[in-house]
């Protein structure tokens, strides 16, 4: 995915409520993420948009593929940094940020002693970003 500026980013407003919700969650996760992990987290959410039920794996795979094709996600299902900033601000504004954070920290905790180095780095960066947006 090429670097994007605010002017040439895909339009978030053109997406469904579920797609926006999912992108906000992915932006907070920050690290490369699998559809399996997303499905596991969605199944545990009590905050899905009112018009959405927990998606099945096939449906979720299709949504993620469409978001990738539209330029919202890269091959590793991550948002480009400028887009991620916008999405996280949206999550803060709509009151979902702290609930997303609690779920991400529970399902993908930071370990500074175990796990792959790259995973630990992504998660440390995620925690830094969470601190910034939490003003903590």
Protein backbone atom coordinates (compact mmCIF):
# COMPACT_ATOMS: atom_id res chain seq x y z
CA UNK A 1 0.00 0.00 0.00
CA UNK A 2 1.55 3.34 -0.98
CA UNK A 3 1.98 6.11 1.54
CA UNK A 4 -1.20 8.10 1.81
CA UNK A 5 -1.79 11.70 2.65
CA UNK A 6 -5.08 13.02 3.98
CA UNK A 7 -5.97 14.16 0.44
CA UNK A 8 -5.62 10.78 -1.27
CA UNK A 9 -6.88 8.43 1.44
CA UNK A 10 -9.94 6.33 0.73
CA UNK A 11 -13.16 7.80 2.12
CA UNK A 12 -14.06 6.27 5.46
CA UNK A 13 -17.54 7.80 5.24
CA UNK A 14 -18.34 5.60 2.21
CA UNK A 15 -18.00 2.45 4.33
CA UNK A 16 -20.72 0.60 6.23
CA UNK A 17 -21.00 1.02 10.00
CA UNK A 18 -19.48 -2.44 10.49
CA UNK A 19 -16.53 -1.70 8.16
CA UNK A 20 -15.80 1.55 10.02
CA UNK A 21 -16.11 -0.26 13.35
CA UNK A 22 -13.74 -3.02 12.19
CA UNK A 23 -11.17 -0.54 10.84
CA UNK A 24 -11.17 1.39 14.12
CA UNK A 25 -10.51 -1.84 15.98
CA UNK A 26 -7.73 -2.86 13.57
CA UNK A 27 -6.13 0.58 13.90
CA UNK A 28 -5.93 0.14 17.67
CA UNK A 29 -4.50 -3.40 17.36
CA UNK A 30 -1.74 -1.82 15.22
CA UNK A 31 0.24 -5.03 14.64
CA UNK A 32 -0.33 -7.38 11.68
CA UNK A 33 -3.56 -9.23 12.42
CA UNK A 34 -5.23 -12.38 11.11
CA UNK A 35 -8.89 -12.77 10.24
CA UNK A 36 -8.98 -15.58 12.80
CA UNK A 37 -7.88 -13.21 15.58
CA UNK A 38 -10.40 -10.58 14.44
CA UNK A 39 -13.19 -13.18 14.48
CA UNK A 40 -12.21 -14.32 17.96
CA UNK A 41 -12.35 -10.73 19.21
CA UNK A 42 -15.63 -9.94 17.45
CA UNK A 43 -17.22 -12.96 19.11
CA UNK A 44 -16.32 -11.46 22.50
CA UNK A 45 -17.57 -7.94 21.76
CA UNK A 46 -20.71 -6.60 23.35
CA UNK A 47 -20.49 -3.37 21.40
CA UNK A 48 -21.12 -4.27 17.76
CA UNK A 49 -23.08 -1.66 15.80
CA UNK A 50 -26.83 -2.25 16.25
CA UNK A 51 -27.33 -3.37 12.64
CA UNK A 52 -24.59 -6.03 12.84
CA UNK A 53 -24.47 -9.49 14.31
CA UNK A 54 -21.20 -11.31 14.90
CA UNK A 55 -19.91 -12.18 11.45
CA UNK A 56 -18.97 -15.67 10.45
CA UNK A 57 -15.41 -16.33 9.34
CA UNK A 58 -16.34 -16.44 5.65
CA UNK A 59 -18.18 -13.13 5.82
CA UNK A 60 -15.39 -11.52 7.84
CA UNK A 61 -12.79 -12.78 5.35
CA UNK A 62 -14.80 -11.12 2.57
CA UNK A 63 -15.06 -7.82 4.44
CA UNK A 64 -11.32 -7.77 5.16
CA UNK A 65 -10.55 -8.61 1.51
CA UNK A 66 -12.77 -5.73 0.31
CA UNK A 67 -11.08 -3.33 2.74
CA UNK A 68 -7.70 -4.48 1.41
CA UNK A 69 -8.79 -4.04 -2.22
CA UNK A 70 -10.13 -0.56 -1.45
CA UNK A 71 -6.78 0.48 0.06
CA UNK A 72 -7.82 0.65 3.70
CA UNK A 73 -5.62 -2.29 4.74
CA UNK A 74 -2.27 -3.66 3.62
CA UNK A 75 -1.49 -7.35 3.00
CA UNK A 76 -0.97 -7.88 6.74
CA UNK A 77 -4.36 -6.33 7.54
CA UNK A 78 -2.89 -3.15 8.98
CA UNK A 79 -3.99 0.42 8.36
CA UNK A 80 -1.52 2.90 6.92
CA UNK A 81 -0.29 5.16 9.78
CA UNK A 82 -2.07 8.37 8.72
CA UNK A 83 -5.34 6.49 8.26
CA UNK A 84 -4.83 4.69 11.59
CA UNK A 85 -4.55 8.06 13.34
CA UNK A 86 -7.87 9.19 11.86
CA UNK A 87 -9.55 5.93 12.79
CA UNK A 88 -8.28 5.99 16.37
CA UNK A 89 -9.52 9.56 16.78
CA UNK A 90 -12.91 8.37 15.52
CA UNK A 91 -12.91 5.59 18.13
CA UNK A 92 -12.06 8.13 20.85
CA UNK A 93 -14.81 10.49 19.64
CA UNK A 94 -17.49 7.80 19.45
CA UNK A 95 -16.62 6.34 22.86
CA UNK A 96 -15.34 2.96 21.66
CA UNK A 97 -11.63 3.53 22.26
CA UNK A 98 -11.39 2.36 25.89
CA UNK A 99 -13.56 -0.69 25.23
CA UNK A 100 -11.49 -1.65 22.18
CA UNK A 101 -8.30 -1.17 24.21
CA UNK A 102 -9.53 -3.40 27.04
CA UNK A 103 -10.33 -6.20 24.61
CA UNK A 104 -7.06 -5.88 22.66
CA UNK A 105 -4.99 -5.87 25.84
CA UNK A 106 -6.82 -8.97 27.09
CA UNK A 107 -6.59 -10.93 23.83
CA UNK A 108 -3.11 -9.78 22.73
CA UNK A 109 -1.23 -8.88 25.92
CA UNK A 110 2.25 -7.41 25.91
CA UNK A 111 5.05 -9.68 27.06
CA UNK A 112 8.49 -8.17 27.20
CA UNK A 113 10.10 -11.54 27.93
CA UNK A 114 8.31 -14.05 25.71
CA UNK A 115 7.29 -14.24 22.07
CA UNK A 116 8.80 -13.12 18.81
CA UNK A 117 10.81 -9.92 18.88
CA UNK A 118 8.72 -8.37 16.10
CA UNK A 119 5.47 -9.10 17.95
CA UNK A 120 6.84 -7.61 21.15
CA UNK A 121 7.91 -4.48 19.24
CA UNK A 122 4.48 -4.04 17.60
CA UNK A 123 2.75 -4.46 20.94
CA UNK A 124 5.10 -2.07 22.74
CA UNK A 125 4.36 0.52 20.04
CA UNK A 126 0.64 -0.20 20.40
CA UNK A 127 0.85 0.43 24.15
CA UNK A 128 2.70 3.68 23.58
CA UNK A 129 -0.01 4.82 21.16
CA UNK A 130 -2.74 3.77 23.58
CA UNK A 131 -1.04 5.86 26.27
CA UNK A 132 -0.97 8.88 23.96
CA UNK A 133 -4.65 8.61 23.09
CA UNK A 134 -5.62 7.82 26.68
CA UNK A 135 -3.56 10.81 27.84
CA UNK A 136 -1.95 8.43 30.31
